[in-house]
C-alpha cells in the first residue's frame, strides 16, 4: 500500500488514511468468545489429561524454533504454538520491521496511528507463522528511571488504556494472538524476580489494572503474568489478581501465560489461574517443569482438579480458534536461536514508510523560539554528537541492543527487534537539506573543542544527546536495566553547553527512553529543544521531516519532565518490599497535588502553528450505568500552517471522592487547516466517570460537582465547564 507524499498531507491524516484502508482489508474478524468456545469445546472433550497438559506446558528454553513453544498433540490434533517477542517488532528474526517504541506510539496521541502500528506488527507476525505476539506492554513509568518504561505508554492509565486497546485490535485483526503484559506492578527491574510490589486496592484498580481492563474489552486473548510478587505473593500464583480481578471482575476469557521462568510453583499457580507456563522449564534449560509431569501428579493427587486443567486448555484452544488460526495458518519461518537456519521470508512490505510517519507523528517539540522549521535562508548547519551516527559496528552491533553506541532508536532487552537498516540523523537531515546546505559535524562527545569548532560558524547548530535503559539481564555501564540517574549519557550536558556557548542558534535534540534533567535549558542560545524519543529504523528521516517543516509536529509527552529528580515522588527502590505509597498520585497527578511546577508537563508539545479553543459545552444524559457526559468545543487553527492539535480532556471529581486534582479521561487528535475551525466532541461514560469503591469492590460514579478541563497539556488548560451527577 502506498501513501500520499508527506509534503502534501498532514501526518495525522496520513496515518489515519492508512489505518482506515487497512481496517477495510482486515485479514480476519476475530470470533466472539462464545463462538470460539463453541468450536474449542468439542476438540477439548476428546483430549486426555496428557493432551491437555502438553498444550499448557512449554517445551523449554532454546528447545525449539521460537522463544516460546508448546507441545503438539495428535488424536485429537492440535498444533505446537509459536510465541515470540516483542512489543515493537519481531525479536530474533530477519527481514522484519523495527519500528517506533511503545513510548513513541503513546506520544503520538493518535488512535489511528496506534491501530496501524498494531496492524503492521500483526501482519508481520502472521506471515512469519507466529501464533502469539508477546506484546503490547503496558507497565508504568511510576519512577522515571524504570528500565522498561519505554516499551509501554508512559505514566497515565487512560493513555495506556487507549494504546493497549488499539494495539490489541490491530494485532488480532491480522490473525495473531496479542499478549497484554506484564500483569502486574512490574515497574522496575531491580529485584524484579524477588521483590514484592505492595499497593492498595483502589490504586491497583484505578491506575495499574486500567489498561489491562481496556485490553480485555478489546478482546485480548492472552495476558502475561509478571516476575514480581504482589503484596507478598508471586504474580503468577496470585489468586486475587488472576482469578478475582482478571477472570472475575474483568471477565477475561483468554489464557494467562507466565513471563519466561516466572512460574514459581505447580499447585498454587494452577489453582490461582495460570494457564500456560513459559518457556516451560523451571529455570532456563533445567530440563524440568512446574507443569508437565508435576501438574499431572498434582491432578492425580487431587491437589489440582482436572476441571481446572480443562479450563486452561479451553482458554488456549478458544484463543486459537478466535483468531482463525485453524484455517490456513502460515508455516513458521523463524528460527530464533539459529537464525542462519530460518526460512527466508521478507515480511516488511512498505512498513518502513509507516514507521517514518509514526516517528514524525510522535516527535515532541518541547521548546521553539522560531528557529524551527529550518528556513530556506539557512545555508549551513552543524550536526554534533555521537547520537547523530549509526554505531560503527552496525545498527545491530550489540546483542538485544545492549549498548548505547551511536544513534539511539530503541532501548535494550527482550523488547527489541533488530533493524533491517537504521537511518541516523546525519543521513536523514543531510539528505533532506540537500547539496546547497553545508553540513559540518563532530561525533566525539568528549572532544569539546571540536564540537565548538563545528558549531561556531553554522547558521544552526544541532547538538544531540541520549539516555538509554532496558531489561535487567543486561548491564550497560552500570545501568542494570533501570537507569542509575536522570542525567544524559556520554557527557551530554557538557556537550550541549559547549555548543550553546559557541552558537546563538542552538537546537538540542534528545533521543531518550524517558525524562532527563536539563540544567542547560535556560541558556539564552538554546532556541529549540526537540524530543524524537525512540523512533525506530526511520529515525533520521522522521526527525528531518519535522525539522524541515515537511511535517508539522504534533507529538505530546506521555510523561512528566521535572526540573529536579527530587520533584518525582517515586524512584527505583532497593527494598525487598516496594510500597506504592503514592497510591493514585502517579506522574502529573503528583505534580498537581503537590503544586510542583514541572519543566515540561505531561501532554506538552508545540506546533508550528497555533490553536484557539472556544465554546465548550457539556451535556449530561442517562443515569447509573447509562450515564453519559458529552463535551463539545471548537478548535481554530489561528496560525500560518496546517496542523494537528491534541485536545486533552481532564476531569476533576467531586471533592469528597478522594481523587487527584485532575485525571486524563479523554483526548482527540484533530487536524485543522490554517484559518479553519473544527468541532471536537469527547464523550465520558461510566468507565471514565467512576472510581473504585473498596467497600463494595465495585466501580461507582460519585455524586457531586465534576469539572471537565480541556487543554493542550495537563498544565495548559484552555476551557473548563462543570456538571453535577
XYZ file of C-alpha atoms in Angstrom:
725
model
C 0.000 0.000 0.000
C 1.336 3.410 -0.954
C 0.588 6.601 0.937
C 0.476 10.177 -0.329
C 3.613 12.272 -0.142
C 4.475 13.642 3.267
C 4.849 17.060 1.722
C 1.216 17.189 0.676
C -0.712 15.711 3.574
C -0.519 16.211 7.327
C 0.956 13.311 9.224
C -2.153 12.701 11.285
C -4.258 12.262 8.178
C -1.644 10.079 6.516
C -1.725 7.611 9.338
C -5.492 7.793 9.598
C -5.847 7.066 5.881
C -3.504 4.086 6.136
C -5.287 2.754 9.193
C -8.693 3.150 7.609
C -7.660 1.283 4.475
C -6.029 -1.478 6.478
C -9.137 -1.958 8.620
C -11.176 -2.448 5.445
C -8.632 -5.077 4.385
C -8.626 -6.828 7.777
C -7.265 -10.337 7.425
C -9.879 -11.676 9.821
C -12.745 -10.629 12.013
C -11.951 -12.384 15.295
C -14.709 -14.659 16.526
C -16.651 -13.737 19.622
C -15.601 -15.633 22.727
C -18.865 -17.579 22.662
C -18.188 -18.652 19.071
C -14.585 -19.543 19.864
C -15.532 -21.633 22.905
C -18.231 -23.411 20.906
C -15.535 -24.522 18.476
C -12.994 -25.367 21.172
C -15.238 -27.464 23.412
C -15.700 -30.474 21.079
C -11.952 -30.681 20.459
C -11.030 -30.420 24.138
C -13.681 -33.006 25.028
C -11.650 -35.561 23.061
C -8.430 -34.843 24.950
C -6.802 -36.942 27.613
C -5.118 -35.401 30.631
C -1.780 -35.840 28.828
C -3.064 -33.950 25.792
C -4.254 -31.097 27.951
C -1.073 -30.740 29.927
C 1.048 -30.789 26.755
C -0.837 -27.731 25.499
C -0.313 -25.848 28.766
C 3.418 -26.614 29.028
C 6.259 -25.049 27.094
C 8.956 -27.290 25.625
C 11.763 -25.423 27.393
C 14.179 -22.611 26.604
C 16.009 -22.945 23.280
C 14.473 -26.363 22.586
C 12.536 -25.268 19.500
C 12.408 -22.505 16.892
C 10.596 -19.748 18.833
C 11.302 -18.104 22.192
C 8.237 -19.982 23.439
C 6.765 -23.214 22.064
C 4.101 -25.609 23.302
C 3.817 -29.330 22.567
C 1.633 -30.514 19.710
C -0.991 -33.223 20.230
C -2.367 -35.938 17.970
C -5.710 -37.728 18.071
C -7.075 -35.126 18.514
C -4.710 -32.895 16.609
C -3.674 -29.516 17.937
C -0.529 -27.753 16.719
C 2.504 -26.618 18.642
C 2.105 -22.890 19.234
C 4.895 -20.420 18.490
C 5.228 -17.447 20.862
C 7.657 -14.650 20.000
C 8.791 -11.255 21.275
C 8.484 -8.268 21.085
C 6.137 -5.275 21.534
C 7.798 -3.126 18.826
C 8.565 -5.850 16.283
C 9.855 -9.396 15.971
C 12.877 -10.308 18.068
C 15.457 -12.840 16.857
C 14.221 -12.569 13.276
C 15.413 -11.121 9.982
C 13.616 -9.255 7.219
C 11.202 -7.682 9.692
C 10.421 -4.077 10.607
C 11.900 -2.430 13.699
C 9.527 0.431 14.357
C 8.817 3.081 16.948
C 8.827 2.010 20.577
C 5.718 1.891 22.715
C 6.554 5.178 24.365
C 6.588 6.844 20.948
C 3.300 5.271 19.960
C 1.813 6.798 23.095
C 3.434 10.166 22.323
C 1.517 10.294 19.051
C -1.774 10.542 20.998
C -3.245 9.171 17.780
C -5.610 6.206 17.938
C -5.473 5.607 14.194
C -1.676 5.627 14.162
C -1.508 3.187 17.077
C -4.026 0.889 15.390
C -1.993 0.993 12.176
C 1.121 0.102 14.167
C -0.661 -2.892 15.637
C -1.862 -3.937 12.193
C 1.524 -3.996 10.522
C 3.146 -5.745 13.509
C 0.367 -8.332 13.487
C 0.751 -8.778 9.747
C 4.471 -9.494 10.061
C 3.970 -11.991 12.893
C 1.217 -13.713 10.914
C 3.277 -14.015 7.757
C 6.186 -15.436 9.766
C 3.858 -18.077 11.218
C 3.915 -16.806 14.810
C 0.741 -17.657 16.700
C 1.272 -15.422 19.743
C 2.906 -11.980 19.709
C 4.353 -11.079 23.100
C 3.012 -7.547 23.204
C 1.755 -4.920 23.796
C 3.450 -3.894 27.036
C 1.529 -1.685 29.446
C 3.625 -1.145 32.532
C 4.064 2.292 34.044
C 6.701 4.977 34.295
C 6.000 5.107 38.003
C 9.659 6.034 38.504
C 11.280 7.785 35.539
C 14.390 5.606 35.851
C 12.423 2.366 35.322
C 14.282 0.251 32.772
C 11.431 -0.955 30.572
C 9.124 2.054 30.677
C 9.971 2.846 27.040
C 8.260 -0.374 25.909
C 4.925 0.868 27.237
C 2.844 4.050 27.175
C 4.059 6.289 29.984
C 2.558 7.448 33.266
C -1.183 7.782 32.658
C -3.681 4.887 32.771
C -6.149 6.382 30.303
C -3.480 6.906 27.631
C -2.053 3.456 28.322
C -5.550 2.014 28.007
C -6.103 3.606 24.598
C -2.769 2.310 23.397
C -3.452 -1.178 24.774
C -6.861 -1.432 23.110
C -5.732 -0.165 19.708
C -2.647 -2.398 19.668
C -4.685 -5.446 20.624
C -7.260 -4.766 17.913
C -4.552 -4.149 15.339
C -2.566 -7.304 16.075
C -5.560 -9.603 16.443
C -7.308 -8.353 13.317
C -4.336 -9.860 11.499
C -4.998 -13.304 12.960
C -2.357 -13.238 15.705
C -2.955 -13.608 19.446
C -1.856 -10.456 21.281
C -0.364 -10.620 24.782
C -1.024 -7.843 27.284
C 1.935 -7.682 29.663
C 3.345 -7.633 32.312
C 0.494 -8.281 34.763
C 1.084 -6.522 37.141
C 3.111 -3.864 39.060
C 6.308 -4.862 37.231
C 7.557 -1.280 37.083
C 11.261 -1.592 37.887
C 13.995 -4.060 37.006
C 15.789 -4.076 40.347
C 14.771 -7.188 42.331
C 12.055 -7.902 39.791
C 12.130 -11.670 40.439
C 12.269 -11.466 44.233
C 10.714 -8.188 45.326
C 7.113 -7.532 46.275
C 5.091 -4.608 44.918
C 2.601 -3.693 47.636
C -0.350 -1.473 46.801
C -3.848 -0.554 47.935
C -6.821 -1.942 46.024
C -8.049 1.415 44.803
C -4.760 2.378 43.157
C -4.411 -1.144 41.788
C -7.754 -0.838 40.006
C -7.781 2.822 39.002
C -4.201 3.004 37.760
C -2.498 -0.304 37.085
C -5.378 -2.623 36.140
C -6.964 0.089 33.960
C -5.024 -0.594 30.714
C -5.453 -4.356 31.131
C -9.193 -3.795 31.502
C -9.220 -1.894 28.223
C -7.210 -4.692 26.584
C -9.763 -7.245 27.804
C -12.590 -5.109 26.407
C -10.732 -5.099 23.087
C -10.732 -8.912 23.102
C -7.129 -9.651 24.070
C -6.561 -13.408 24.007
C -3.516 -13.692 26.278
C -2.176 -11.918 29.336
C 1.323 -12.453 30.711
C 1.801 -12.505 34.466
C 4.971 -10.901 35.750
C 8.040 -11.933 37.757
C 7.432 -9.874 40.864
C 5.406 -10.587 43.956
C 2.168 -8.737 44.723
C 1.616 -7.987 48.380
C 3.887 -10.942 49.139
C 2.585 -13.492 46.585
C 4.195 -14.181 43.212
C 2.140 -12.629 40.410
C 1.770 -15.924 38.520
C 0.216 -17.604 41.553
C -1.756 -14.678 42.944
C -5.386 -15.730 43.240
C -6.681 -12.214 43.811
C -5.247 -10.540 40.710
C -5.648 -13.559 38.397
C -8.940 -15.109 39.464
C -10.799 -12.385 41.354
C -9.768 -9.360 39.284
C -8.748 -10.590 35.840
C -11.010 -13.569 35.236
C -13.744 -12.441 37.615
C -14.198 -8.666 37.576
C -12.849 -8.149 34.055
C -14.352 -11.317 32.601
C -11.156 -12.306 30.786
C -11.812 -15.376 28.595
C -8.324 -15.909 27.168
C -5.304 -17.600 28.726
C -2.744 -16.403 31.250
C 0.843 -17.258 30.366
C 3.838 -16.759 32.625
C 6.697 -14.464 31.860
C 9.749 -16.519 30.983
C 10.589 -18.580 34.098
C 8.154 -16.561 36.231
C 6.232 -19.679 37.249
C 7.266 -20.451 40.826
C 5.094 -23.446 41.737
C 2.759 -26.141 40.463
C -0.335 -26.343 42.639
C -0.577 -22.689 43.764
C -0.027 -21.432 40.197
C -2.531 -23.781 38.586
C -5.225 -23.141 41.172
C -4.639 -19.376 41.159
C -5.284 -19.053 37.421
C -2.051 -19.625 35.468
C -2.951 -21.396 32.213
C 0.378 -21.808 30.426
C 3.940 -21.923 31.739
C 6.663 -20.390 29.589
C 9.120 -21.273 28.284
C 8.280 -24.475 30.165
C 11.304 -25.284 32.276
C 11.660 -24.244 35.924
C 14.784 -22.276 35.027
C 16.248 -21.929 31.556
C 17.402 -25.342 30.269
C 16.834 -27.020 33.635
C 15.098 -29.956 31.963
C 12.127 -29.947 34.339
C 8.852 -28.052 34.646
C 6.346 -26.949 37.252
C 3.687 -28.115 34.801
C 4.223 -31.221 32.642
C 4.618 -34.293 34.840
C 4.377 -32.245 38.026
C 0.945 -30.968 37.011
C -0.120 -34.496 36.072
C 0.935 -35.691 39.509
C -0.928 -32.813 41.156
C -4.135 -33.839 39.364
C -3.679 -37.490 40.261
C -3.059 -36.499 43.880
C -6.247 -34.410 43.935
C -4.287 -31.196 44.554
C -5.492 -29.682 41.272
C -8.867 -30.668 39.882
C -8.787 -31.873 36.280
C -11.577 -29.407 35.531
C -9.033 -26.648 36.188
C -6.684 -28.197 33.596
C -9.599 -28.471 31.188
C -10.310 -24.776 31.743
C -6.653 -23.954 30.976
C -6.798 -25.808 27.677
C -10.200 -24.457 26.710
C -8.836 -20.935 27.111
C -5.809 -21.669 24.919
C -7.703 -23.568 22.224
C -10.527 -20.996 22.159
C -7.970 -18.231 21.655
C -6.545 -20.161 18.704
C -9.989 -20.520 17.164
C -10.872 -16.899 17.922
C -8.046 -15.740 15.645
C -8.957 -18.162 12.859
C -5.656 -19.973 13.251
C -7.374 -23.292 12.470
C -7.601 -22.249 8.811
C -4.538 -21.963 6.552
C -2.223 -20.533 9.206
C 1.221 -19.932 7.659
C 4.174 -22.226 8.312
C 6.523 -20.875 10.990
C 9.580 -19.492 9.193
C 11.651 -18.070 12.036
C 14.409 -19.864 13.916
C 15.049 -17.692 16.931
C 18.205 -19.378 18.183
C 19.679 -20.434 14.837
C 18.766 -17.550 12.601
C 21.002 -18.748 9.774
C 18.721 -21.795 9.521
C 15.497 -19.790 9.245
C 13.498 -19.988 6.036
C 13.885 -16.754 4.065
C 10.673 -14.763 4.355
C 10.693 -10.999 3.903
C 7.547 -9.619 5.526
C 8.457 -5.907 5.628
C 6.300 -4.798 2.704
C 6.306 -0.948 2.800
C 6.069 -0.762 6.591
C 9.177 1.398 6.763
C 7.114 4.204 5.275
C 4.610 3.878 8.099
C 7.428 3.821 10.665
C 8.753 7.066 9.214
C 5.353 8.690 9.545
C 4.864 7.401 13.088
C 8.307 8.643 14.068
C 7.386 12.124 12.896
C 3.917 11.965 14.464
C 5.450 11.074 17.845
C 8.243 13.660 17.786
C 7.656 16.228 20.524
C 8.720 19.842 20.047
C 9.406 20.904 23.632
C 10.666 24.425 23.001
C 10.922 26.685 19.959
C 11.812 30.357 19.728
C 11.225 30.461 15.985
C 14.383 28.771 14.742
C 12.307 25.823 13.544
C 11.271 24.789 10.987
C 14.565 25.318 9.196
C 14.279 28.340 6.914
C 15.285 28.156 3.271
C 17.666 31.000 4.138
C 19.795 28.605 6.185
C 22.977 27.745 4.286
C 24.915 25.809 6.908
C 24.161 23.540 9.843
C 26.262 21.639 12.338
C 25.268 18.143 13.492
C 27.098 17.391 16.716
C 27.244 14.337 18.959
C 27.749 10.594 18.661
C 23.964 10.207 18.559
C 23.989 11.619 15.015
C 25.586 8.473 13.536
C 24.923 4.743 13.469
C 27.143 2.543 15.619
C 30.333 1.824 13.656
C 29.760 -1.893 14.302
C 26.371 -1.640 12.627
C 22.879 -0.873 13.905
C 22.642 -4.331 15.478
C 26.190 -4.301 16.819
C 25.159 -5.302 20.359
C 23.047 -8.337 21.283
C 19.491 -7.278 22.143
C 20.750 -3.691 21.654
C 22.569 -3.894 24.972
C 24.709 -0.805 24.484
C 24.343 2.879 23.739
C 26.842 3.451 20.957
C 25.872 5.757 18.139
C 22.292 6.710 17.370
C 19.636 5.574 19.871
C 16.288 4.497 18.409
C 15.193 1.767 20.854
C 16.158 0.595 24.340
C 17.664 -2.779 25.198
C 16.409 -6.208 26.202
C 13.827 -8.737 25.075
C 11.517 -5.943 23.951
C 13.687 -5.142 20.932
C 13.845 -6.065 17.271
C 16.889 -5.957 15.030
C 16.966 -3.189 12.445
C 16.826 -4.110 8.766
C 18.577 -0.726 8.450
C 18.786 2.406 10.577
C 18.599 5.922 9.151
C 20.589 8.103 11.529
C 20.064 11.864 11.968
C 23.145 12.799 9.953
C 21.864 10.856 6.955
C 18.249 11.930 7.287
C 18.954 15.625 7.800
C 21.717 15.842 5.194
C 19.508 14.251 2.566
C 16.576 16.487 3.452
C 18.602 19.705 3.277
C 20.291 18.841 0.002
C 23.613 19.852 -1.500
C 23.043 23.589 -1.163
C 23.326 23.459 2.635
C 26.756 22.885 4.137
C 26.789 20.281 6.906
C 29.620 20.180 9.433
C 29.854 17.550 12.140
C 31.654 16.407 15.263
C 30.927 12.989 16.744
C 33.255 12.733 19.741
C 31.129 13.694 22.742
C 34.208 14.348 24.853
C 36.134 16.485 22.347
C 34.510 19.762 23.289
C 36.948 21.846 21.250
C 35.955 20.003 18.085
C 32.285 20.410 18.953
C 32.682 24.154 19.447
C 34.632 24.481 16.202
C 31.964 22.637 14.217
C 29.195 24.718 15.774
C 30.787 28.144 15.649
C 30.056 29.283 12.103
C 26.911 27.307 11.347
C 23.599 29.087 10.854
C 22.061 26.500 13.198
C 23.899 24.062 15.439
C 22.045 20.860 16.244
C 23.506 19.072 19.254
C 22.388 15.535 20.017
C 22.440 13.502 23.200
C 20.731 10.411 24.601
C 19.829 8.325 27.634
C 19.205 4.583 27.499
C 17.722 1.771 29.606
C 16.320 -1.700 29.226
C 15.849 -5.099 30.770
C 17.834 -6.081 33.847
C 19.648 -9.094 32.385
C 21.904 -6.629 30.562
C 24.186 -4.183 32.363
C 25.199 -1.155 30.310
C 27.776 0.990 32.055
C 26.390 0.122 35.475
C 22.774 0.652 34.447
C 21.337 -2.767 35.236
C 18.168 -2.266 33.273
C 16.995 0.711 35.320
C 18.872 3.978 34.880
C 21.254 4.972 37.665
C 20.150 8.596 37.364
C 18.345 11.028 35.066
C 21.402 12.678 33.520
C 22.215 12.493 29.855
C 24.766 9.903 28.802
C 28.113 10.468 27.093
C 28.969 13.879 28.537
C 25.710 15.213 27.165
C 25.244 18.197 29.465
C 28.757 19.494 28.857
C 28.455 18.911 25.138
C 25.192 20.863 24.953
C 26.572 23.765 26.969
C 29.699 23.913 24.815
C 27.708 24.047 21.596
C 25.297 26.631 23.013
C 28.250 28.799 24.089
C 29.560 28.649 20.523
C 26.378 29.214 18.514
C 23.493 31.619 19.122
C 21.060 29.353 17.252
C 21.461 26.066 19.067
C 18.861 23.301 18.804
C 19.050 20.436 21.290
C 17.828 17.017 20.115
C 17.407 14.262 22.695
C 16.812 10.601 21.969
C 15.839 9.129 25.308
C 13.898 6.321 26.920
C 12.301 8.815 29.297
C 12.708 12.051 31.222
C 16.156 13.586 31.709
C 17.397 16.571 33.661
C 18.133 19.713 31.639
C 20.459 22.018 33.606
C 21.171 23.939 30.387
C 17.535 24.642 29.467
C 17.705 28.405 30.165
C 20.852 29.029 28.163
C 20.000 32.064 26.005
C 21.418 30.477 22.850
C 19.279 27.340 23.064
C 16.437 28.285 20.784
C 14.691 24.930 20.499
C 14.533 21.502 22.128
C 13.314 18.536 20.080
C 12.377 15.174 21.603
C 12.212 12.374 18.984
C 12.187 9.645 21.627
C 12.876 6.168 20.215
C 11.745 6.336 16.618
C 12.948 3.054 15.105
C 14.583 2.297 11.790
C 13.491 5.513 10.032
C 14.530 7.739 12.944
C 16.709 10.176 10.994
C 14.140 10.634 8.247
C 11.317 11.157 10.742
C 13.334 13.823 12.521
C 14.267 15.540 9.277
C 10.618 15.685 8.244
C 9.829 17.621 11.424
C 12.893 19.886 11.395
C 12.305 20.954 7.792
C 8.589 21.532 8.287
C 7.576 18.746 5.946
C 5.591 17.506 8.923
C 4.121 19.871 11.482
C 4.970 18.365 14.893
C 2.039 17.024 16.885
C 3.623 14.649 19.411
C 2.896 15.115 23.110
C 4.795 13.998 26.205
C 3.356 10.788 27.710
C 5.200 11.530 30.962
C 6.326 14.495 33.056
C 9.793 16.024 32.735
C 10.709 17.546 36.088
C 13.112 20.349 36.915
C 14.840 18.220 39.552
C 14.960 14.473 40.210
C 13.716 15.138 43.743
C 10.466 16.522 42.330
C 9.321 12.993 41.481
C 7.586 11.034 44.246
C 8.889 7.612 43.191
C 12.316 6.243 42.331
C 13.902 2.820 41.914
C 13.502 1.139 45.291
C 16.158 -1.338 46.502
C 13.877 -2.683 49.229
C 12.529 -6.216 49.170
C 9.093 -4.649 49.504
C 8.304 -1.741 47.178
C 5.491 0.258 48.710
C 3.347 2.105 46.177
C 2.719 4.675 48.848
C 1.871 7.374 46.312
C -1.334 5.415 45.588
C -3.279 7.352 42.913
C -0.718 10.170 42.680
C 1.294 8.820 39.754
C 3.118 11.179 37.399
C 1.430 14.521 36.691
C -1.196 13.763 39.342
C 1.525 14.087 41.982
C 2.858 17.316 40.494
C -0.653 18.782 40.517
C -1.333 17.586 44.060
C 1.977 18.884 45.440
C 1.786 22.079 43.363
C 5.205 21.401 41.834
C 5.911 23.180 38.566
C 7.331 20.686 36.044
C 9.873 21.659 33.449
C 7.662 20.179 30.734
C 4.274 18.789 31.786
C 2.509 15.626 30.742
C 0.738 16.179 27.429
C 3.011 19.055 26.397
C 4.113 19.528 22.813
C 4.374 22.511 20.480
C 3.350 23.006 16.866
C 4.489 25.302 14.083
C 1.018 26.794 14.190
C -1.298 27.965 16.993
C -4.740 26.847 18.089
C -7.559 28.616 19.885
C -10.151 26.792 21.990
C -13.671 28.145 22.393
C -17.310 27.361 23.031
C -17.034 24.460 25.462
C -20.441 22.997 26.235
C -21.244 19.989 28.405
C -24.395 17.887 28.207
C -25.331 15.026 30.546
C -27.759 12.193 29.856
C -28.833 8.878 31.331
C -28.499 7.554 34.860
C -26.470 4.887 36.643
C -24.566 2.622 34.281
C -26.070 4.516 31.316
C -24.725 7.903 32.409
C -23.051 9.854 29.624
C -21.447 13.260 29.533
C -20.644 14.865 26.203
C -18.234 17.797 25.905
C -18.117 19.754 22.657
C -15.923 22.694 21.706
C -14.378 24.410 18.720
C -10.691 24.356 17.792
C -9.470 27.065 15.445
C -6.104 26.990 13.714
C -5.104 30.632 14.123
C -1.564 30.219 12.794
C 0.072 30.114 9.392
C 0.217 26.404 8.621
C -1.975 23.325 8.659
C -1.516 21.120 11.702
C -2.903 18.664 14.203
C -3.833 19.537 17.782
C -4.189 17.025 20.606
C -7.236 18.158 22.575
C -6.932 16.721 26.086
C -9.852 16.317 28.481
C -9.153 16.099 32.209
C -11.829 15.514 34.828
C -11.824 16.881 38.363
C -14.062 14.693 40.529
C -16.232 15.869 43.428
C -14.048 16.893 46.348
C -15.087 14.070 48.640
C -14.293 11.424 46.006
C -10.648 11.367 47.077
C -9.271 11.684 43.559
C -6.181 13.602 42.368
C -6.798 17.228 41.307
C -7.496 16.095 37.748
C -7.132 12.949 35.664
C -6.994 12.438 31.912
C -10.226 10.885 30.720
C -10.260 11.648 27.003
C -8.371 13.128 24.067
C -8.782 13.667 20.362
C -6.146 14.407 17.759
C -7.765 16.735 15.264
C -6.293 18.066 12.027
C -7.196 21.677 11.281
C -6.234 23.659 8.196
C -4.894 27.169 8.745
C -7.585 29.757 9.433
C -10.169 26.979 9.706
C -12.053 25.527 12.657
C -13.131 22.035 13.658
C -15.700 20.877 16.183
C -14.418 18.362 18.715
C -16.598 16.058 20.798
C -15.356 13.976 23.710
C -17.730 11.614 25.490
C -17.418 10.253 29.010
C -19.237 7.100 30.124
C -19.397 5.249 33.422
C -15.877 3.985 32.773
C -14.418 7.486 32.712
C -16.665 8.873 35.457
C -16.208 6.136 38.064
C -13.906 5.496 40.986
C -13.147 2.169 42.650
C -15.144 1.749 45.835
C -13.205 -0.556 48.141
C -16.150 -1.152 50.471
C -18.317 -2.664 47.753
C -15.431 -3.810 45.499
C -17.091 -2.117 42.553
C -16.922 0.890 40.264
C -19.223 3.729 41.316
C -19.955 7.198 39.976
C -19.569 9.606 42.893
C -22.286 12.189 43.440
C -21.487 15.862 43.253
C -19.891 18.509 41.117
C -17.494 17.455 38.349
C -15.341 19.807 36.287
C -14.112 18.996 32.819
C -10.885 20.789 31.924
C -9.935 20.915 28.252
C -6.457 21.910 27.224
C -3.261 21.406 25.271
C -1.445 19.734 28.181
C -2.040 18.900 31.836
C -0.836 22.413 32.697
C -2.239 24.310 29.703
C -5.980 24.282 30.357
C -7.925 26.408 27.862
C -11.601 25.777 28.703
C -13.480 24.494 31.753
C -17.081 23.578 32.457
C -18.854 21.940 35.378
C -21.672 19.413 35.658
C -23.382 17.619 38.517
C -24.178 13.922 38.777
